[in-house]
Coordinates of C-alpha atoms and ligand atoms in Angstrom, one line a residue:
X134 CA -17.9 -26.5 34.0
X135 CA -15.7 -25.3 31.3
X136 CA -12.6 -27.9 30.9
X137 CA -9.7 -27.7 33.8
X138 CA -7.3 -27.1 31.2
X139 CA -8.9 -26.0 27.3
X140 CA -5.5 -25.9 25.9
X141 CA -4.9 -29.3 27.0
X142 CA -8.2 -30.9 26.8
X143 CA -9.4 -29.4 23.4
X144 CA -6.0 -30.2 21.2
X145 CA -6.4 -32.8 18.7
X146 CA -6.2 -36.2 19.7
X147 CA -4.3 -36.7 17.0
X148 CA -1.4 -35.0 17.9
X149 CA -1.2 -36.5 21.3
X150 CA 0.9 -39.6 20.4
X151 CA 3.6 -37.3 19.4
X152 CA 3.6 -34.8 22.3
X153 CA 3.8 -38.2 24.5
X154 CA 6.7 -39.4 22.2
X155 CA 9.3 -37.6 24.1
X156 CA 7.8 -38.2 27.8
X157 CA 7.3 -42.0 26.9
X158 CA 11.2 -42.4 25.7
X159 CA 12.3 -40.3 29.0
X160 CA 10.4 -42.9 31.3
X161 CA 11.7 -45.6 29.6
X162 CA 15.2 -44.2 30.2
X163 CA 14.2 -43.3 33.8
X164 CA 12.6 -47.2 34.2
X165 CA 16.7 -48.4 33.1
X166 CA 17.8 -46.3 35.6
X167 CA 15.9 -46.1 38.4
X168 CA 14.0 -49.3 38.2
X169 CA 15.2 -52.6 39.3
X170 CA 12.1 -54.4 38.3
X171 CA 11.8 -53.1 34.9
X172 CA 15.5 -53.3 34.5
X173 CA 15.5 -56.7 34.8
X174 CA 12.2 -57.6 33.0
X175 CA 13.2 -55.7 30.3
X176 CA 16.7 -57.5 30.0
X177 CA 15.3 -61.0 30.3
X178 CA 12.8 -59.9 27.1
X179 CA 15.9 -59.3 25.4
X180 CA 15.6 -54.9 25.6
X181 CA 19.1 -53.9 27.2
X182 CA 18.5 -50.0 27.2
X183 CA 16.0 -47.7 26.3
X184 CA 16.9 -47.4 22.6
X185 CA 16.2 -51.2 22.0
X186 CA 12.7 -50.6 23.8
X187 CA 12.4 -47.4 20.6
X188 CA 9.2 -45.6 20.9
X189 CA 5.5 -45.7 21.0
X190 CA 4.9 -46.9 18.2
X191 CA 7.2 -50.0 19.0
X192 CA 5.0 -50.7 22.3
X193 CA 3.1 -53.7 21.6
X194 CA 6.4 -55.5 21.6
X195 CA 7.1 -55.0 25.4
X196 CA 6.4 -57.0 28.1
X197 CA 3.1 -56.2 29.4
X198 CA 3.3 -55.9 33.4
X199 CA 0.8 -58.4 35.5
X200 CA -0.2 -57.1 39.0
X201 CA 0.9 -60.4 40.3
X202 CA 4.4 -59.6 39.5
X203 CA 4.9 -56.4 41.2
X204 CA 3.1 -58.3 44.1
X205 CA 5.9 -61.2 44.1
X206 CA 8.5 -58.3 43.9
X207 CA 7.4 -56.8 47.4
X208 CA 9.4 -58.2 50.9
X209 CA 10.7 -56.9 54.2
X210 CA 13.3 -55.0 52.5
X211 CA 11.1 -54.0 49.7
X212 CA 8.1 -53.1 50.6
X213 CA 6.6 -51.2 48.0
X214 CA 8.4 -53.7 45.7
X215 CA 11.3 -53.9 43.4
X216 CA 9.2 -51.4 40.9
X217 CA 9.7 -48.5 43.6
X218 CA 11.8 -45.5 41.4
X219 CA 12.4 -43.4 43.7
X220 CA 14.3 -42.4 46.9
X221 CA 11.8 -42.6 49.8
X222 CA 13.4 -39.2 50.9
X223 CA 11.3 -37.9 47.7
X224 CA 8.0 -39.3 48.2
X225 CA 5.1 -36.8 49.6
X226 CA 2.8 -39.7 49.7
X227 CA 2.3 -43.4 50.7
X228 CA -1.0 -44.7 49.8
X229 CA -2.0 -48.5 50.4
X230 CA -4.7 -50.2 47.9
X231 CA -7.7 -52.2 49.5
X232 CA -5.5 -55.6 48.2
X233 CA -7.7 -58.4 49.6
X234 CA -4.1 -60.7 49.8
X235 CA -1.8 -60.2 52.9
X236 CA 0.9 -57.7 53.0
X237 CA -0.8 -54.2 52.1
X238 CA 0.7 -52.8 48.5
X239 CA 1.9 -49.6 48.7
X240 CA 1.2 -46.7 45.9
X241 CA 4.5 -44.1 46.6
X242 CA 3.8 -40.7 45.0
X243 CA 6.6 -37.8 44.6
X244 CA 5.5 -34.1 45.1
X245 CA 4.9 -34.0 40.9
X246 CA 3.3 -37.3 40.5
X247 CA 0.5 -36.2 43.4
X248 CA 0.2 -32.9 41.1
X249 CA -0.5 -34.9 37.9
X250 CA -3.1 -36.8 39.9
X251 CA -4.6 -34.0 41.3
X252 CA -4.9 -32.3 37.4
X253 CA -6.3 -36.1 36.2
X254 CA -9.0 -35.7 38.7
X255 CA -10.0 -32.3 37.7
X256 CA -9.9 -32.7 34.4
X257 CA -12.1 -35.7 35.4
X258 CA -14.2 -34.2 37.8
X259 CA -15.1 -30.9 36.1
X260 CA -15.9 -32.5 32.8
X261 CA -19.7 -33.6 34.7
X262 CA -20.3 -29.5 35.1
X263 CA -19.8 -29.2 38.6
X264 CA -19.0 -25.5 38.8
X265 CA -16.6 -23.5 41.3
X266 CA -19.0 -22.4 44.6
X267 CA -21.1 -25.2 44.3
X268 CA -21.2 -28.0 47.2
X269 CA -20.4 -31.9 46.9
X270 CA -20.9 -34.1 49.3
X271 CA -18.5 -38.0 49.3
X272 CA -19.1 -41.0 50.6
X273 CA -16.0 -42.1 50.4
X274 CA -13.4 -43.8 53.4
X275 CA -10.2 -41.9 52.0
X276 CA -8.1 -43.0 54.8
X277 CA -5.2 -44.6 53.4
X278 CA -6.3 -44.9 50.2
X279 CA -5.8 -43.6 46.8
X280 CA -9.1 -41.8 46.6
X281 CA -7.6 -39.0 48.7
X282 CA -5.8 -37.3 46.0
X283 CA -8.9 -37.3 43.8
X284 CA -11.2 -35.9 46.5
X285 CA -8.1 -33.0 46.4
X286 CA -9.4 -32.5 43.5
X287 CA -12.2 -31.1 44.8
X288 CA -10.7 -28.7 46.6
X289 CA -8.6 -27.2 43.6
X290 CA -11.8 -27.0 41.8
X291 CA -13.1 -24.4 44.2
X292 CA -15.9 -27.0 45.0
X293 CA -16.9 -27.1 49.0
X294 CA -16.3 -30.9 49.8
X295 CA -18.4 -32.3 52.4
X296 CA -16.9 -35.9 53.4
X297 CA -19.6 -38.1 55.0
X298 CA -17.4 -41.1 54.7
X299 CA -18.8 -45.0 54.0
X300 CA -21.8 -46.5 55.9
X301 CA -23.4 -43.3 57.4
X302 CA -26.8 -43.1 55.4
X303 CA -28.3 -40.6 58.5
X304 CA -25.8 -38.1 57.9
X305 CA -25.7 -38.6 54.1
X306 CA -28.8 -37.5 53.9
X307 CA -28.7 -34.9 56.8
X308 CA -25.7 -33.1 55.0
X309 CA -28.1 -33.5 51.5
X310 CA -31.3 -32.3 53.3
X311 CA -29.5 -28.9 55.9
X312 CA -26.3 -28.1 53.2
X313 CA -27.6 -28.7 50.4
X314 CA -24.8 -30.1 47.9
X315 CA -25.6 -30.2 44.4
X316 CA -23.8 -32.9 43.9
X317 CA -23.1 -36.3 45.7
X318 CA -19.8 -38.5 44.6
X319 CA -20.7 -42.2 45.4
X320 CA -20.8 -45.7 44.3
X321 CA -23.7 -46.7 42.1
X322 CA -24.6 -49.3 44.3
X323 CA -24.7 -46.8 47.1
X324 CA -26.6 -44.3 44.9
X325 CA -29.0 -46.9 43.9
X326 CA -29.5 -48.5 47.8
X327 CA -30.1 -44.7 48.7
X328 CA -33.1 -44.4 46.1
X329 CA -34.8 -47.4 47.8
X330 CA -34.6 -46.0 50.8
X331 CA -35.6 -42.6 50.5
X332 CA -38.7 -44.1 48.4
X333 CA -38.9 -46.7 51.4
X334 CA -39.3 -43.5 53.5
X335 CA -41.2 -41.7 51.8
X336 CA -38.5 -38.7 51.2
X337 CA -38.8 -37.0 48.2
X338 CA -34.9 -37.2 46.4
X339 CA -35.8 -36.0 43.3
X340 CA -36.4 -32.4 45.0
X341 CA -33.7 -32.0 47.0
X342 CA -30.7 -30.3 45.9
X343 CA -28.5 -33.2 44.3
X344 CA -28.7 -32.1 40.7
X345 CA -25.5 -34.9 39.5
X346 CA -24.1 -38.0 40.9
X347 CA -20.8 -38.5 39.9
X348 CA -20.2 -42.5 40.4
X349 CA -17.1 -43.9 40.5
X350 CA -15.5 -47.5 42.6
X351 CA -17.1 -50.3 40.0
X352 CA -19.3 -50.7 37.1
X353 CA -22.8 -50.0 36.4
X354 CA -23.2 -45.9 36.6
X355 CA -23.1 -46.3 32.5
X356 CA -25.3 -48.5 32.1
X357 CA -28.4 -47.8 30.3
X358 CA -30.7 -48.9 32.8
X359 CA -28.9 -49.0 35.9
X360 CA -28.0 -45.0 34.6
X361 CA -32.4 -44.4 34.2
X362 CA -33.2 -46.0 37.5
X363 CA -30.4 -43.7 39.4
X364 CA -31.9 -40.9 37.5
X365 CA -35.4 -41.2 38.0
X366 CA -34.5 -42.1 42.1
X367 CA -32.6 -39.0 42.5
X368 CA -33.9 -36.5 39.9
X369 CA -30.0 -36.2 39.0
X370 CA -27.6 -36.7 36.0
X371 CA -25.5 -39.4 36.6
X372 CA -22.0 -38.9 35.5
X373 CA -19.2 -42.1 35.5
X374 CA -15.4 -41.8 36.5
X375 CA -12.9 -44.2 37.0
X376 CA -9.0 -44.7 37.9
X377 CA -6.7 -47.2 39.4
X378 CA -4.5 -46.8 42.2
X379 CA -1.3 -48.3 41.0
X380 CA -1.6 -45.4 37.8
X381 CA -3.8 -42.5 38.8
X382 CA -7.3 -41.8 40.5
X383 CA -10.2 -40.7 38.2
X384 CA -8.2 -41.3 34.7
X385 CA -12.2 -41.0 33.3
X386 CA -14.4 -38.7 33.3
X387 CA -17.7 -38.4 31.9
X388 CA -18.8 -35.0 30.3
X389 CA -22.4 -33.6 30.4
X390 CA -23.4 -35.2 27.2
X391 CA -23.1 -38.8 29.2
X392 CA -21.6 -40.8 26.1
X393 CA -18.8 -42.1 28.1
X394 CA -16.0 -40.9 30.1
X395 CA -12.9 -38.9 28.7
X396 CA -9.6 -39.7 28.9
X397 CA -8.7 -37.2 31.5
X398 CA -4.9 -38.8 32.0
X399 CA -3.1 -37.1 28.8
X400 CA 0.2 -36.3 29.1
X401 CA 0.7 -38.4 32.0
X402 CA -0.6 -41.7 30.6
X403 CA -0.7 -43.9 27.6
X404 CA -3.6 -46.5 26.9
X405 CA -4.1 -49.0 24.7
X406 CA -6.6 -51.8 24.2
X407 CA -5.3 -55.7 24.4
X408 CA -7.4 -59.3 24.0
X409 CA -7.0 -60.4 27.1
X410 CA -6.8 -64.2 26.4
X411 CA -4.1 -63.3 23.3
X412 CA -2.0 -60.0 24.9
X413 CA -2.6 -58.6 21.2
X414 CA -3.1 -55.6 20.9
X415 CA -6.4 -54.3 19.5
X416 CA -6.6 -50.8 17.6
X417 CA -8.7 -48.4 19.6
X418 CA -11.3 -47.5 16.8
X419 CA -14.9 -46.4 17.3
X420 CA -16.3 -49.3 19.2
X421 CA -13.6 -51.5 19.9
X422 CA -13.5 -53.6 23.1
X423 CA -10.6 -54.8 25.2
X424 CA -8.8 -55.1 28.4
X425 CA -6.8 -51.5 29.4
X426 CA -3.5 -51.3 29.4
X427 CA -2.0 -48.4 30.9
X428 CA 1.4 -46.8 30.9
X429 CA 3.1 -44.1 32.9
X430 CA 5.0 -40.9 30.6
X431 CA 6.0 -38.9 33.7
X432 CA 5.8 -41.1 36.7
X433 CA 8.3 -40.9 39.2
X434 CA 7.1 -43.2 42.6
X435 CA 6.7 -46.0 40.8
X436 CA 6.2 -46.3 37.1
X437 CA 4.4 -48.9 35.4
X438 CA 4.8 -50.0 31.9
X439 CA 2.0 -51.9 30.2
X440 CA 0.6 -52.6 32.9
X441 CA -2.8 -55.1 32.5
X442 CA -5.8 -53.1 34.2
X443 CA -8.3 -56.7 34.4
X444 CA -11.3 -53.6 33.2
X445 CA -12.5 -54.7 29.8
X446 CA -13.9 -51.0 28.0
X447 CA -15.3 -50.2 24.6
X448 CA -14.6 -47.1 23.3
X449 CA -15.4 -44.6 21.1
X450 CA -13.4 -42.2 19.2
X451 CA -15.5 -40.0 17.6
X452 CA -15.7 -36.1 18.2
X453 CA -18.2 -35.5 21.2
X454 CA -19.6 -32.6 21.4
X455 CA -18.5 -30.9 25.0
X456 CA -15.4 -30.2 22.7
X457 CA -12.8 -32.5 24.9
X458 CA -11.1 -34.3 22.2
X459 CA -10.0 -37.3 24.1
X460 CA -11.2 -40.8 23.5
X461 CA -14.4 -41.8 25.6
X462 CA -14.9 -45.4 27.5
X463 CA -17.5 -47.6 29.0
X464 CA -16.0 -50.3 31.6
X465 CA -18.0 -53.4 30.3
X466 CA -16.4 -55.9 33.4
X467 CA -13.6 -57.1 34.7
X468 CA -11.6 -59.4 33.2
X469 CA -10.8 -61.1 36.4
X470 CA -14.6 -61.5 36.4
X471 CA -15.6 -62.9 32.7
X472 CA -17.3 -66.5 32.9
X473 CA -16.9 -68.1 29.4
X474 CA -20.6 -70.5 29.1
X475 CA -19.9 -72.8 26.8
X476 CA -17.3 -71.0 24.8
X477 CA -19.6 -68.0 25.2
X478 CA -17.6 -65.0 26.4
X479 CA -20.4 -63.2 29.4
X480 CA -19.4 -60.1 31.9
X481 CA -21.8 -60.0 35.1
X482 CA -22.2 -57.0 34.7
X483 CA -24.0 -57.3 30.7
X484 CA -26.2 -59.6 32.3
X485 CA -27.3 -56.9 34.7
X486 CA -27.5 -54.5 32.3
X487 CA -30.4 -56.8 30.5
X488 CA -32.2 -57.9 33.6
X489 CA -32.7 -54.0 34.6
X490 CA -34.2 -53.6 31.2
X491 CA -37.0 -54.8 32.8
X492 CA -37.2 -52.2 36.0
X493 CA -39.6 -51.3 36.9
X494 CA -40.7 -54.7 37.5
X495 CA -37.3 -56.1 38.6
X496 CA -35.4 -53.9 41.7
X497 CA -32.1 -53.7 40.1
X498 CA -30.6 -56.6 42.6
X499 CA -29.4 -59.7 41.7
X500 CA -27.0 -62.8 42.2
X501 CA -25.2 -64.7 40.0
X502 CA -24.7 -68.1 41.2
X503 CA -22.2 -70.1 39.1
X504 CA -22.4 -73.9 39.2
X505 CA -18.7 -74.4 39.4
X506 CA -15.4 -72.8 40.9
X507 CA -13.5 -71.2 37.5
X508 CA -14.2 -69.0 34.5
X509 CA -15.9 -72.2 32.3
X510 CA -19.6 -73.0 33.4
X511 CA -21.7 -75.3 32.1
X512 CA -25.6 -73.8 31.0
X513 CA -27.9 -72.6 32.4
X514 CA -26.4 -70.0 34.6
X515 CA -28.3 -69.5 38.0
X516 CA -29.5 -66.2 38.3
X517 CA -31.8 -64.7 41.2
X518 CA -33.4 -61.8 40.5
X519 CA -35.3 -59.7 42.4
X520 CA -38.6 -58.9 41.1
X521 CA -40.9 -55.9 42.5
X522 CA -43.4 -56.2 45.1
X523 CA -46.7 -55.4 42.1
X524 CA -45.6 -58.3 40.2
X525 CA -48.1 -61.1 40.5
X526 CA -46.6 -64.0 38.5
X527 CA -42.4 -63.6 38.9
X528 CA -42.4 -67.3 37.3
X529 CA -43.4 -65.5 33.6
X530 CA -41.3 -62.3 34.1
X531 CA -38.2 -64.5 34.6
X532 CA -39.0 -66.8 32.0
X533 CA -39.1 -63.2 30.0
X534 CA -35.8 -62.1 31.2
X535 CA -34.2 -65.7 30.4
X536 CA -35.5 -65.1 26.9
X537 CA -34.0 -61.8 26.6
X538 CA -30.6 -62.8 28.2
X539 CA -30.5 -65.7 25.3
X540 CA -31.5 -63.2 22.5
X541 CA -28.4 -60.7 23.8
X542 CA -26.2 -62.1 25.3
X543 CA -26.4 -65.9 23.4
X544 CA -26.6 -67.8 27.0
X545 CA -29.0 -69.9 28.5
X546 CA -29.7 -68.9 32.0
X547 CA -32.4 -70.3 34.9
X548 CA -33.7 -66.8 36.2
X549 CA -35.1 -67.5 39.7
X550 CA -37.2 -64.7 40.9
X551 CA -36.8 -63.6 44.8
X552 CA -39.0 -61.2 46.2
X553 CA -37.8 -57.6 46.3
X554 CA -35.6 -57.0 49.2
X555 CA -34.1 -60.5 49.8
X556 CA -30.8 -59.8 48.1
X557 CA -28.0 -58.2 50.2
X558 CA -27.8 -54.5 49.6
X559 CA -24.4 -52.5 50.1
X560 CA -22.8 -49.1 50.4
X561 CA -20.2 -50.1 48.8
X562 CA -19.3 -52.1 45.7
X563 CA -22.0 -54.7 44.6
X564 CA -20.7 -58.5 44.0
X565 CA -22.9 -59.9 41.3
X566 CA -21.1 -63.2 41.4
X567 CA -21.4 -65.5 44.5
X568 CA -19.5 -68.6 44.2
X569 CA -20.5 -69.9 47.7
X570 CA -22.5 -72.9 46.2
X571 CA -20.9 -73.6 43.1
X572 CA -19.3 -77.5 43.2
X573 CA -15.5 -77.3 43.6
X574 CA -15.2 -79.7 40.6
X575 CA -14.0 -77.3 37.1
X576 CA -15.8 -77.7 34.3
X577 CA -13.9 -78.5 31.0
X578 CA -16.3 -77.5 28.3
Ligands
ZN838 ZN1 -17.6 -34.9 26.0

């Protein structure tokens, strides 16, 4: 599809800091005014109004925002938290996050900040080529969640949405095989555990209608390999989105030249790039890598500022060639999830991304099982992978992928090969790590 908004979308990317300029000062004034949270945090780093705070440029001297903190701000007569902005007479929306941690967190939206949302997501959304008439079928649980206002997006994009919801493969691929979608908004892990079965039963995916798979919910739809395998299981582009509910649904989006996803948020969000152990902040040139940090220009529910994402990107910079002139990223992991082996920095899912270098002979499923509670391990670093049902000797083909993991990635790892179909399979998000044996004791490097 042709961009949401060209005259948006296609402006230099230079120019965008200083169209943001004036939005960015505004919420800053607004956060003074109509945030007790940021008020306050703001005062005890020394900023007592919105001028001290100054502009964008000035940024990387403000507090950056930690998820646990707006958490610790939330009680019986908060309960969105301190952070909430506006009047609860002018929200249109009350979303709750999936928070794994007692009381639910709340994501308010006003009438505009649902409208930005709902733009985010199309810009998003239509940058994979999905075109107006065309059919898309999610397997999503909206419910309370925030992944309502991007499946709206659907909607506004004159798309026919056909909501299957989690955990119903039968009618999944009943809606694929009578309505024929052309397109099918999943997890990757879901897309993948689809693939097995239809080859399991013998259907034949890669001629029915589902031309792209737009993936979204976790990691893994840009990776090389994971991206082939998904491919060549469906007979589909695979296309890679991503948001966050305390900022805004689908704030990436890739395009049809699959080089990473677009900034889709501008005008309604700033990002930059930090190292996560140092909270400096890291240019975002072609290539760089760092945790996101994102902040709100015209939110009104509850606006963050700088706040720490835990999604570690790269990015890239350079002109791509659907003409969308926003920056593109790749999630590399979460930040919550890095594992440093000694003094070697690894993300789960890098190590995946070099055991599926081997598919066909490996399935695409595996386990990392950490020796200890805590980010340090000591070498090698269990792995079980799953190795296909043709391979005769799985001892050599791990000792192969241990090799390769070492020549990448500079850890030593003990691959232990399971047989294909052993590892739990979901349809929802994948958990790579699995800390259920590792020894309570930490270790100190
Ligand atoms: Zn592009």
């Amino acid at each position: 599809m042709a961009a949401y908004q060209p005259e948006i979308e296609m402006l230099p990317w230079s120019d965008q800091r200083k169209l943001d300029e004036p939005s960015y000062r505004k919420q800053v004034k607004y956060l003074f005014e109509k945030s007790r949270f940021f008020r306050d945090k703001l005062r005890q780093h020394g900023f007592n109004n919105a001028e001290d705070v100054g502009g964008l440029d000035d940024l990387g001297a403000v507090p950056l925002t930690e998820k646990d903190e707006l958490r610790a701000s939330r009680s019986d007569a908060d309960p969105v938290g301190t952070y909430l902005a506006a009047p609860m007479s002018e929200l249109t929306r009350i979303f709750s996050t999936s928070g794994t941690t007692g009381l639910p967190s709340y994501v308010p939206l006003t009438v505009s900040d649902l409208d930005n949302w709902v733009t985010t997501s199309c810009r998003s959304y239509s940058a994979s080529g999905a075109e107006r008439g065309e059919a898309i079928v999610s397997t999503y649980n909206a419910g309370p969640f925030v992944a309502g206002a991007a499946l709206e997006a659907f909607n506004r994009l004159g798309l026919c949405h056909i909501p299957v919801g989690t955990g119903n493969t039968e009618r999944l691929l009943a809606a694929i095989k009578l309505l024929k979608p052309s397109t099918l908004a999943c997890t990757p892990s879901y897309a993948l555990h689809l693939a097995e079965i239809g080859a399991a039963r013998g259907l034949d995916l890669p001629s029915s209608s589902i031309q792209r798979i737009m993936v979204a919910g976790e990691p893994g739809g840009g990776e090389p390999a994971m991206r082939e395998k998904l491919q060549q299981g469906w007979g589909a582009k695979v296309y890679e989105a991503m948001g966050l509910g305390d900022i805004s649904v689908s704030l990436w989006g890739e395009c049809e030249d699959q080089a990473g996803m677009h900034f889709s948020g501008r005008g309604f969000v700033h990002f930059e790039l930090i190292n996560p152990e140092s909270g400096a902040v890291v240019p975002t040139t072609e290539g760089a890598t760092g945790e996101l940090v994102l902040t709100h220009l015209k939110h009104q529910g509850a606006p963050l500022l700088r706040f720490r994402t835990r999604d570690h990107v790269m990015v890239w910079t350079e002109r791509c060639r659907c003409g969308r002139t926003s920056p593109r990223i790749r999630c590399i992991g979460r930040t919550d999830d890095m594992m440093i082996v000694r003094g070697v920095n690894v993300f789960p899912s890098a190590i995946r991304e070099v055991v599926n270098r081997f598919a066909p002979d490996v399935t695409g499923v595996m386990s990392i099982r950490p020796g200890a509670k805590g980010v340090k391990q000591a070498p090698p670093l269990r792995i079980l992978v799953e190795t296909a049902k043709h391979i005769a000797e799985p001892g050599a083909l791990a000792e192969r992928i241990e090799k390769e993991i070492r020549a990448t990635l500079i850890v030593t790892t003990k691959v232990e090969p399971v047989a294909e179909g052993t590892l739990p399979r979901t349809d929802y998000k994948t958990r790579l790590i699995d800390f259920s044996e590792a020894a309570a004791t930490l270790v100190d490097d």
